CSV table of C-alpha atoms in Angstrom, one decimal:
chain,number,residue,atom,x,y,z
K,1323,MET,CA,-31.2,73.2,-29.0
K,1324,ARG,CA,-27.8,72.5,-30.6
K,1325,TYR,CA,-26.8,69.3,-32.3
K,1326,GLY,CA,-23.1,69.0,-33.2
K,1327,SER,CA,-21.0,66.6,-35.2
K,1328,ILE,CA,-19.6,63.3,-33.8
K,1329,ASN,CA,-16.3,64.2,-32.1
K,1330,LEU,CA,-15.0,60.7,-31.5
K,1331,VAL,CA,-16.1,57.3,-32.8
K,1332,LEU,CA,-14.3,54.2,-31.8
K,1333,LEU,CA,-15.6,51.2,-33.8
K,1334,CYS,CA,-14.8,47.8,-32.4
K,1335,PHE,CA,-15.7,44.4,-33.7
K,1336,TYR,CA,-16.0,41.6,-31.1
K,1337,ALA,CA,-16.0,38.0,-32.3
K,1338,SER,CA,-18.9,35.8,-31.2
K,1339,SER,CA,-18.9,32.1,-31.7
K,1340,SER,CA,-20.4,32.5,-35.2
K,1341,PHE,CA,-18.1,35.4,-36.1
K,1342,ALA,CA,-14.9,33.9,-34.9
K,1343,ALA,CA,-14.4,32.1,-38.2
K,1344,LEU,CA,-15.3,35.1,-40.3
K,1345,GLU,CA,-11.9,36.3,-41.7
K,1346,ILE,CA,-11.2,37.8,-45.1
K,1347,MET,CA,-8.2,35.5,-45.3
K,1348,THR,CA,-7.4,32.7,-42.9
K,1349,SER,CA,-3.8,31.9,-41.8
K,1350,ALA,CA,-3.8,28.9,-44.1
K,1351,GLU,CA,-4.9,31.0,-47.1
K,1352,LYS,CA,-2.2,33.6,-46.3
K,1353,LEU,CA,0.4,30.8,-46.3
K,1354,SER,CA,-0.8,29.6,-49.7
K,1355,LEU,CA,-0.5,33.2,-51.0
K,1356,ASN,CA,3.1,33.4,-49.6
K,1357,LYS,CA,4.0,30.2,-51.4
K,1358,ILE,CA,2.7,31.5,-54.7
K,1359,GLU,CA,4.5,34.8,-54.3
K,1360,HIS,CA,7.7,32.9,-53.5
K,1361,GLN,CA,7.3,30.5,-56.4
K,1362,TYR,CA,6.6,33.3,-58.9
K,1363,ASP,CA,8.7,36.3,-57.9
K,1364,ILE,CA,7.8,38.3,-61.1
K,1365,ASN,CA,9.5,41.5,-60.1
K,1366,THR,CA,12.8,39.8,-59.6
K,1367,LEU,CA,12.5,38.4,-63.1
K,1368,GLN,CA,11.4,41.7,-64.7
K,1369,ILE,CA,14.0,44.0,-63.3
K,1370,PRO,CA,17.0,42.5,-65.2
K,1371,VAL,CA,15.0,42.2,-68.4
K,1372,ASN,CA,13.9,45.8,-68.2
K,1373,ASP,CA,17.5,46.8,-67.6
K,1374,LYS,CA,18.4,45.0,-70.8
K,1375,LEU,CA,15.7,47.1,-72.6
K,1376,LEU,CA,17.4,50.2,-71.4
K,1377,GLN,CA,20.8,48.9,-72.6
K,1378,LEU,CA,19.2,48.4,-76.0
K,1379,ASP,CA,18.3,52.1,-75.9
K,1380,LYS,CA,22.0,53.0,-75.5
K,1381,LYS,CA,23.0,50.7,-78.4
K,1382,ALA,CA,20.4,52.3,-80.6
K,1383,ASP,CA,21.8,55.7,-79.7
K,1384,GLU,CA,25.3,54.5,-80.7
K,1385,ILE,CA,24.0,53.4,-84.1
K,1386,VAL,CA,22.3,56.8,-84.7
K,1387,GLY,CA,25.6,58.5,-83.7
K,1388,LEU,CA,27.5,56.3,-86.2
K,1389,LYS,CA,25.1,57.2,-88.9
K,1390,LYS,CA,25.5,60.8,-88.3
K,1391,LEU,CA,29.3,60.5,-88.5
K,1392,ILE,CA,28.9,58.7,-91.8
K,1393,ILE,CA,26.8,61.6,-93.2
K,1394,SER,CA,29.3,64.1,-91.8
K,1395,GLU,CA,32.2,62.3,-93.4
K,1396,LYS,CA,30.5,62.0,-96.7
K,1397,GLN,CA,29.9,65.8,-96.7
K,1398,ARG,CA,33.6,66.2,-95.9
K,1399,TYR,CA,34.5,63.9,-98.8
K,1400,ASP,CA,32.4,66.1,-101.2
K,1401,GLU,CA,34.2,69.1,-99.9
K,1402,LEU,CA,37.6,67.5,-100.5
K,1403,LEU,CA,36.6,66.7,-104.1
K,1404,VAL,CA,35.8,70.3,-104.7
K,1405,LYS,CA,39.2,71.3,-103.3
K,1406,LEU,CA,40.9,68.7,-105.5
K,1407,ALA,CA,39.5,70.3,-108.6
K,1408,GLU,CA,40.7,73.7,-107.4
K,1409,LEU,CA,44.3,72.5,-106.8
K,1410,GLU,CA,45.1,70.8,-110.0
K,1411,GLN,CA,48.5,72.6,-110.4
K,1412,ASP,CA,49.7,72.3,-106.8
K,1413,LYS,CA,51.2,68.8,-106.6
K,1414,ASP,CA,52.0,68.9,-102.9
K,1415,ALA,CA,48.5,70.1,-102.1
K,1416,LEU,CA,47.1,67.4,-104.4
K,1417,THR,CA,49.0,64.7,-102.6
K,1418,ASP,CA,47.7,65.9,-99.3
K,1419,ILE,CA,44.1,66.1,-100.5
K,1420,ASN,CA,44.3,62.6,-102.1
K,1421,LYS,CA,45.5,61.2,-98.7
K,1422,LYS,CA,42.6,62.9,-97.0
K,1423,ILE,CA,40.1,61.6,-99.6
K,1424,GLU,CA,41.5,58.1,-99.1
K,1425,ALA,CA,41.2,58.3,-95.4
K,1426,SER,CA,37.6,59.7,-95.7
K,1427,VAL,CA,36.6,56.7,-97.9
K,1428,ASN,CA,38.2,54.2,-95.5
K,1429,LEU,CA,36.5,55.9,-92.5
K,1430,VAL,CA,33.0,55.8,-94.2
K,1431,TYR,CA,33.6,52.1,-95.0
K,1432,GLU,CA,34.6,51.3,-91.4
K,1433,LEU,CA,31.7,53.3,-89.9
K,1434,THR,CA,29.2,51.6,-92.3
K,1435,LEU,CA,30.6,48.2,-91.3
K,1436,LYS,CA,30.2,49.1,-87.7
K,1437,VAL,CA,26.6,50.2,-88.2
K,1438,ASP,CA,25.8,46.9,-90.0
K,1439,GLN,CA,27.4,44.8,-87.2
K,1440,HIS,CA,25.8,46.8,-84.4
K,1441,SER,CA,22.4,46.7,-86.1
K,1442,LYS,CA,22.6,42.9,-86.5
K,1443,ARG,CA,23.6,42.5,-82.8
K,1444,LEU,CA,20.8,44.9,-81.8
K,1445,GLU,CA,18.2,42.8,-83.7
K,1446,ALA,CA,19.6,39.6,-82.2
K,1447,LYS,CA,19.4,41.1,-78.7
K,1448,LYS,CA,15.8,42.3,-79.3
K,1449,THR,CA,14.9,38.8,-80.4
K,1450,GLU,CA,16.4,37.4,-77.2
K,1451,LEU,CA,14.7,40.1,-75.1
K,1452,LEU,CA,11.3,39.3,-76.7
K,1453,ALA,CA,11.8,35.6,-75.8
K,1454,GLU,CA,12.5,36.6,-72.2
K,1455,TYR,CA,9.4,38.8,-72.0
K,1456,GLU,CA,7.3,35.9,-73.4
K,1457,ALA,CA,8.8,33.6,-70.7
K,1458,ILE,CA,7.8,36.2,-68.0
K,1459,ASP,CA,4.4,36.5,-69.5
K,1460,THR,CA,3.9,32.8,-69.3
K,1461,LYS,CA,4.9,32.8,-65.6
K,1462,ILE,CA,2.6,35.8,-64.9
K,1463,ALA,CA,-0.3,33.8,-66.5
K,1464,ALA,CA,0.5,30.8,-64.4
K,1465,LYS,CA,0.8,32.9,-61.2
K,1466,ASN,CA,-2.5,34.6,-61.9
K,1467,GLN,CA,-4.2,31.3,-62.5
K,1468,LEU,CA,-3.1,30.1,-59.1
K,1469,LEU,CA,-4.2,33.4,-57.5
K,1470,PHE,CA,-7.6,33.3,-59.1
K,1471,THR,CA,-8.0,29.7,-57.9
K,1472,LEU,CA,-7.1,30.8,-54.4
K,1473,LYS,CA,-9.5,33.7,-54.6
K,1474,THR,CA,-12.3,31.3,-55.7
K,1475,ASP,CA,-11.5,29.0,-52.7
K,1476,ILE,CA,-11.6,32.0,-50.3
K,1477,ILE,CA,-14.9,33.3,-51.8
K,1478,ASN,CA,-16.5,29.9,-51.5
K,1479,ARG,CA,-15.4,29.6,-47.8
K,1480,LEU,CA,-16.7,33.1,-47.0
K,1481,ILE,CA,-20.1,32.5,-48.7
K,1482,THR,CA,-20.4,29.2,-46.8
K,1483,ASP,CA,-19.6,30.9,-43.5
K,1484,LEU,CA,-21.7,33.9,-44.1
K,1485,SER,CA,-24.7,31.9,-45.2
K,1486,LYS,CA,-25.0,30.0,-41.9
K,1487,SER,CA,-28.2,30.7,-40.1
K,1488,ASN,CA,-26.3,31.6,-36.9
K,1489,SER,CA,-23.9,33.9,-38.6
K,1490,THR,CA,-24.0,37.3,-37.0
K,1491,LEU,CA,-21.8,40.3,-36.7
K,1492,PRO,CA,-21.8,42.0,-33.2
K,1493,VAL,CA,-20.5,45.6,-33.2
K,1494,VAL,CA,-19.8,47.8,-30.2
K,1495,ILE,CA,-19.5,51.5,-30.5
K,1496,ASN,CA,-18.2,53.9,-27.8
K,1497,SER,CA,-18.9,57.4,-28.9
K,1498,SER,CA,-19.5,61.0,-27.8
K,1499,ILE,CA,-21.6,63.7,-29.3
K,1500,GLU,CA,-22.4,67.3,-28.4
K,1501,CYS,CA,-26.1,67.8,-27.7
K,1502,SER,CA,-26.3,70.6,-25.2
K,1503,LYS,CA,-29.7,72.3,-24.8
K,1504,TYR,CA,-31.3,69.2,-26.3
K,1505,PRO,CA,-34.7,68.3,-24.7
K,1506,SER,CA,-33.5,64.9,-23.5
K,1507,ILE,CA,-30.7,62.4,-23.8
K,1508,ALA,CA,-33.1,60.0,-25.6
K,1509,ASP,CA,-33.8,62.7,-28.3
K,1510,CYS,CA,-30.1,63.4,-28.8
K,1511,LEU,CA,-29.3,59.7,-29.2
K,1512,MET,CA,-32.1,59.1,-31.6
K,1513,LYS,CA,-30.4,61.7,-33.9
K,1514,SER,CA,-27.1,59.9,-33.7
K,1515,LYS,CA,-28.5,56.4,-34.6
K,1516,LYS,CA,-28.5,57.0,-38.3
K,1517,LYS,CA,-24.9,58.2,-38.2
K,1518,ASN,CA,-23.8,55.2,-36.1
K,1519,LEU,CA,-25.4,52.7,-38.5
K,1520,SER,CA,-23.9,54.5,-41.6
K,1521,ASN,CA,-20.4,54.5,-40.0
K,1522,THR,CA,-20.6,50.9,-39.0
K,1523,VAL,CA,-21.7,49.7,-42.5
K,1524,ASN,CA,-18.9,51.7,-44.1
K,1525,GLU,CA,-16.2,50.4,-41.7
K,1526,SER,CA,-17.0,46.7,-41.9
K,1527,PRO,CA,-16.1,44.7,-45.0
K,1528,PHE,CA,-18.9,42.3,-44.2
K,1529,LEU,CA,-21.6,44.9,-44.3
K,1530,ASN,CA,-23.2,47.0,-47.1
K,1531,ASP,CA,-26.4,49.0,-47.6
K,1532,LYS,CA,-28.4,45.8,-47.9
K,1533,SER,CA,-27.2,44.4,-44.6
K,1534,ILE,CA,-29.9,43.6,-42.1
K,1535,LEU,CA,-29.8,45.2,-38.6
K,1536,LEU,CA,-30.8,42.5,-36.1
K,1537,SER,CA,-30.6,44.7,-33.0
K,1538,TYR,CA,-29.5,48.1,-31.8
K,1539,GLU,CA,-29.2,48.4,-28.0
K,1540,MET,CA,-28.0,51.4,-26.0
K,1541,MET,CA,-26.0,50.0,-23.1
K,1542,ASN,CA,-25.3,53.3,-21.2
K,1543,ALA,CA,-25.2,57.0,-21.7
K,1544,SER,CA,-24.1,60.0,-19.6
K,1545,ILE,CA,-23.9,63.8,-20.3
K,1546,ASN,CA,-21.6,66.3,-18.6
K,1547,ILE,CA,-22.2,69.9,-17.7
K,1548,ASN,CA,-20.9,71.1,-21.1
K,1549,GLY,CA,-23.5,69.0,-23.0
K,1550,ASP,CA,-21.1,66.3,-24.1
K,1551,LEU,CA,-22.9,63.0,-24.3
K,1552,HIS,CA,-20.9,59.7,-23.9
K,1553,TYR,CA,-22.6,56.5,-24.7
K,1554,LYS,CA,-22.1,52.8,-25.6
K,1555,VAL,CA,-24.1,51.0,-28.3
K,1556,VAL,CA,-24.2,47.3,-29.1
K,1557,MET,CA,-25.5,46.3,-32.5
K,1558,LYS,CA,-25.9,43.0,-34.3
K,1559,PHE,CA,-26.0,42.5,-38.1
K,1560,THR,CA,-26.4,39.7,-40.6
K,1561,PRO,CA,-23.1,39.7,-42.5
K,1562,SER,CA,-22.9,39.0,-46.3
K,1563,TYR,CA,-20.4,38.7,-49.1
K,1564,ASN,CA,-20.2,42.0,-51.1
K,1565,ASN,CA,-18.1,44.1,-53.4
K,1566,LYS,CA,-16.0,45.5,-50.5
K,1567,ILE,CA,-14.7,42.0,-49.7
K,1568,ASP,CA,-14.0,41.4,-53.4
K,1569,SER,CA,-11.9,44.6,-53.6
K,1570,ILE,CA,-10.0,43.7,-50.5
K,1571,LEU,CA,-9.2,40.2,-51.9
K,1572,ASN,CA,-8.0,41.7,-55.2
K,1573,GLU,CA,-5.6,44.0,-53.3
K,1574,LYS,CA,-4.4,41.3,-50.9
K,1575,LEU,CA,-3.8,38.8,-53.8
K,1576,GLY,CA,-2.2,41.3,-56.1
K,1577,LEU,CA,-5.0,41.1,-58.7
K,1578,LYS,CA,-5.6,44.8,-58.6
K,1579,SER,CA,-5.1,46.6,-61.9
K,1580,ALA,CA,-4.7,50.2,-63.2
K,1581,MET,CA,-6.0,52.0,-66.2
K,1582,LEU,CA,-3.2,53.5,-68.3
K,1583,THR,CA,-3.9,56.3,-70.8
K,1584,LEU,CA,-1.4,56.3,-73.7
K,1585,ILE,CA,-1.1,59.6,-75.6
K,1586,SER,CA,1.0,60.7,-78.6
K,1587,ASP,CA,1.0,63.5,-81.1
K,1588,VAL,CA,0.9,60.9,-83.9
K,1589,SER,CA,-0.9,57.7,-84.6
K,1590,ALA,CA,1.7,55.4,-83.0
K,1591,ASP,CA,1.8,51.6,-82.5
K,1592,TRP,CA,1.8,50.9,-78.8
K,1593,TYR,CA,3.5,48.0,-77.1
K,1594,ILE,CA,3.5,46.9,-73.4
K,1595,ASN,CA,6.1,44.3,-72.4
K,1596,ASN,CA,6.8,43.9,-76.2
K,1597,THR,CA,3.2,43.0,-76.9
K,1598,LYS,CA,1.3,45.3,-79.3
K,1599,ILE,CA,-1.9,46.5,-77.6
K,1600,GLY,CA,-3.2,49.0,-80.3
K,1601,THR,CA,-2.6,51.9,-82.6
K,1602,GLY,CA,-3.6,55.5,-82.3
K,1603,LYS,CA,-3.1,58.9,-80.8
K,1604,LYS,CA,-4.9,58.0,-77.6
K,1605,LEU,CA,-5.5,54.5,-76.1
K,1606,TYR,CA,-6.7,53.1,-72.8
K,1607,HIS,CA,-5.2,49.9,-71.5
K,1608,GLU,CA,-5.8,48.1,-68.2
K,1609,LEU,CA,-2.8,46.3,-66.8
K,1610,PRO,CA,-1.7,44.7,-63.5
K,1611,LEU,CA,0.2,46.9,-61.0
K,1612,GLY,CA,3.9,46.5,-61.1
K,1613,GLN,CA,6.8,47.1,-63.4
K,1614,HIS,CA,6.2,47.3,-67.2
K,1615,SER,CA,8.1,48.4,-70.3
K,1616,ILE,CA,6.1,50.7,-72.5
K,1617,LEU,CA,7.0,51.5,-76.1
K,1618,ALA,CA,5.5,53.7,-78.9
K,1619,SER,CA,6.6,53.2,-82.5
K,1620,TYR,CA,6.0,55.6,-85.4
K,1621,GLN,CA,7.7,55.5,-88.8
K,1622,LYS,CA,10.7,53.6,-87.5
K,1623,GLN,CA,11.0,56.0,-84.6
K,1624,ASN,CA,10.5,54.4,-81.1
K,1625,LYS,CA,10.2,55.8,-77.7
K,1626,SER,CA,10.1,53.7,-74.5
K,1627,SER,CA,10.4,53.8,-70.7
K,1628,VAL,CA,10.3,51.3,-67.9
K,1629,GLU,CA,7.5,52.2,-65.4
K,1630,ASN,CA,6.5,51.0,-62.0
K,1631,ILE,CA,2.7,51.2,-62.3
K,1632,LYS,CA,1.1,51.9,-58.9
K,1633,GLY,CA,-2.2,53.4,-60.1
K,1634,ASN,CA,-4.1,55.1,-62.9
K,1635,GLY,CA,-2.0,57.4,-65.0
K,1636,VAL,CA,-1.1,59.0,-68.4
K,1637,ILE,CA,2.0,58.5,-70.5
K,1638,ASN,CA,2.6,61.0,-73.3
K,1639,TYR,CA,5.2,60.4,-76.0
K,1640,GLN,CA,5.8,63.3,-78.4
K,1641,PHE,CA,7.4,62.6,-81.7
K,1642,ASN,CA,7.1,65.9,-83.6
K,1643,HIS,CA,7.3,68.5,-80.9
K,1644,THR,CA,10.3,69.6,-79.0
K,1645,THR,CA,9.0,70.7,-75.6
K,1646,ALA,CA,10.3,70.6,-72.0
K,1647,THR,CA,9.8,67.4,-70.1
K,1648,LYS,CA,6.8,67.6,-67.8
K,1649,LYS,CA,5.9,65.6,-64.7
K,1650,ILE,CA,2.6,66.4,-63.0
K,1651,THR,CA,2.0,64.4,-59.8
K,1652,ASN,CA,-1.0,64.7,-57.6
K,1653,GLU,CA,-0.6,61.5,-55.8
K,1654,PRO,CA,2.3,59.0,-55.6
K,1655,ASN,CA,0.4,56.5,-57.7
K,1656,MET,CA,2.9,56.1,-60.5
K,1657,VAL,CA,6.6,56.5,-60.4
K,1658,ALA,CA,8.9,56.7,-63.4
K,1659,ALA,CA,11.6,54.0,-63.1
K,1660,SER,CA,13.7,55.5,-65.9
K,1661,VAL,CA,14.0,58.3,-68.4
K,1662,SER,CA,12.0,58.3,-71.7
K,1663,LYS,CA,14.2,57.8,-74.7
K,1664,SER,CA,14.2,57.3,-78.4
K,1665,ILE,CA,15.1,53.6,-78.9
K,1666,ASN,CA,15.6,50.5,-81.0
K,1667,LYS,CA,15.5,51.0,-84.8
K,1668,ARG,CA,15.3,54.8,-85.1
K,1669,SER,CA,15.1,56.4,-88.5
K,1670,ASP,CA,17.4,55.2,-91.2
K,1671,ASP,CA,17.8,58.8,-92.1
K,1672,ALA,CA,20.5,59.9,-89.6
K,1673,GLN,CA,19.8,63.5,-90.4
K,1674,MET,CA,16.6,63.3,-88.5
K,1675,LYS,CA,16.6,65.4,-85.4
K,1676,SER,CA,16.2,63.7,-82.1
K,1677,ALA,CA,12.5,63.4,-81.1
K,1678,ASP,CA,11.4,64.9,-77.8
K,1679,LYS,CA,12.1,62.7,-74.8
K,1680,GLY,CA,9.4,64.1,-72.6
K,1681,TYR,CA,6.4,62.4,-71.1
K,1682,GLU,CA,4.0,63.4,-68.4
K,1683,TYR,CA,1.9,61.8,-65.7
K,1684,PHE,CA,-1.6,62.6,-64.4
K,1685,MET,CA,-2.6,60.8,-61.3
K,1686,GLY,CA,-6.0,59.2,-60.6
K,1687,VAL,CA,-7.3,59.2,-64.2
K,1688,THR,CA,-10.3,57.0,-64.4
K,1689,PRO,CA,-12.3,56.7,-67.7
K,1690,LEU,CA,-15.8,57.8,-67.0
K,1691,SER,CA,-17.6,58.5,-70.3
K,1692,LYS,CA,-19.2,56.1,-72.7
K,1693,LYS,CA,-16.7,57.2,-75.3
K,1694,GLN,CA,-13.9,56.1,-73.1
K,1695,ASN,CA,-15.5,52.7,-72.4
K,1696,ILE,CA,-15.6,52.2,-76.2
K,1697,GLU,CA,-12.0,53.3,-76.4
K,1698,PHE,CA,-11.0,50.5,-74.0
K,1699,THR,CA,-11.1,48.2,-77.0
K,1700,ASN,CA,-7.9,49.9,-78.1
K,1701,GLU,CA,-9.2,51.2,-81.4
K,1702,PRO,CA,-7.6,54.6,-82.2
K,1703,VAL,CA,-9.6,57.7,-81.2
K,1704,GLU,CA,-7.7,59.8,-83.7
K,1705,LYS,CA,-5.7,58.8,-86.7
């Protein structure tokens, strides 16, 4: 006796009069979804705003560069004063040194003025950008409210349809199994019944492990000389609303979210779309799929990037360590939309070395432990 694995399973759902109306989403509901998506095209709104955020990064870099020039010029000024004291008897040299000192003073003044002007413009732009993000957040909230309302309507319709006394789900399976040297076809088919039922329940969004099997009928079966048995089974179930339908609806309606793990080597303040979500070396934050700006701030240093979130992942901003940029990707769940940079205010001390610009991704990270569930409150794990 030898019993092999199922080589081919073709699972087909045929609509009966009671099942014909059983759809995850009807054409009218799909039309309502399209209208909401058209009315609130959030990605189109976010792209230019996120581009402005990257432009602010560049402006912040320019300010840091100017501050470094000021420090360098002040050092040069001090050196000129030393030379001035050494050349008291050389009038020609003194005249030249005095001109250089005057030029140095004027340059420091001009650079300081530029820093002040650029900083004021940067703060003004940041205020404008924050207002734009808040406007987008308002639209996202309005869109989500419409989507949740639509989801509620869909759920109510499904529950009503599935609760009807004549609501059934016919299923037809055409399959083949290897059962050579088996005592009989009937014995071989009996062994395959459990697998057939399991596959059917897994495949259908309207069935789960609590679904009731109303009938299981073998229509025909034949076996060839090699022991390959081909058969057809007709089953009938009582369908029901379950978590699989809810997951499908969330995905279709764009209500699916991802868990983002935010890591730093310091206890940083974390912002998503310019909204503070917590402080610490390691935070967990759930957010909708799509494009988001992420920023970490620590002692007037800031790092940010614009990310297209497609699944669970990790972002790691290092402030004190200079290491090579790492990207670890197991699945294409999250794609970096831009480089990570030091941005915005930066340190007033322009002698500060540029912080590391690296961050890394780990795909498919899902918090599992009780500790992680507690950390979802965004309280810092380490300080």
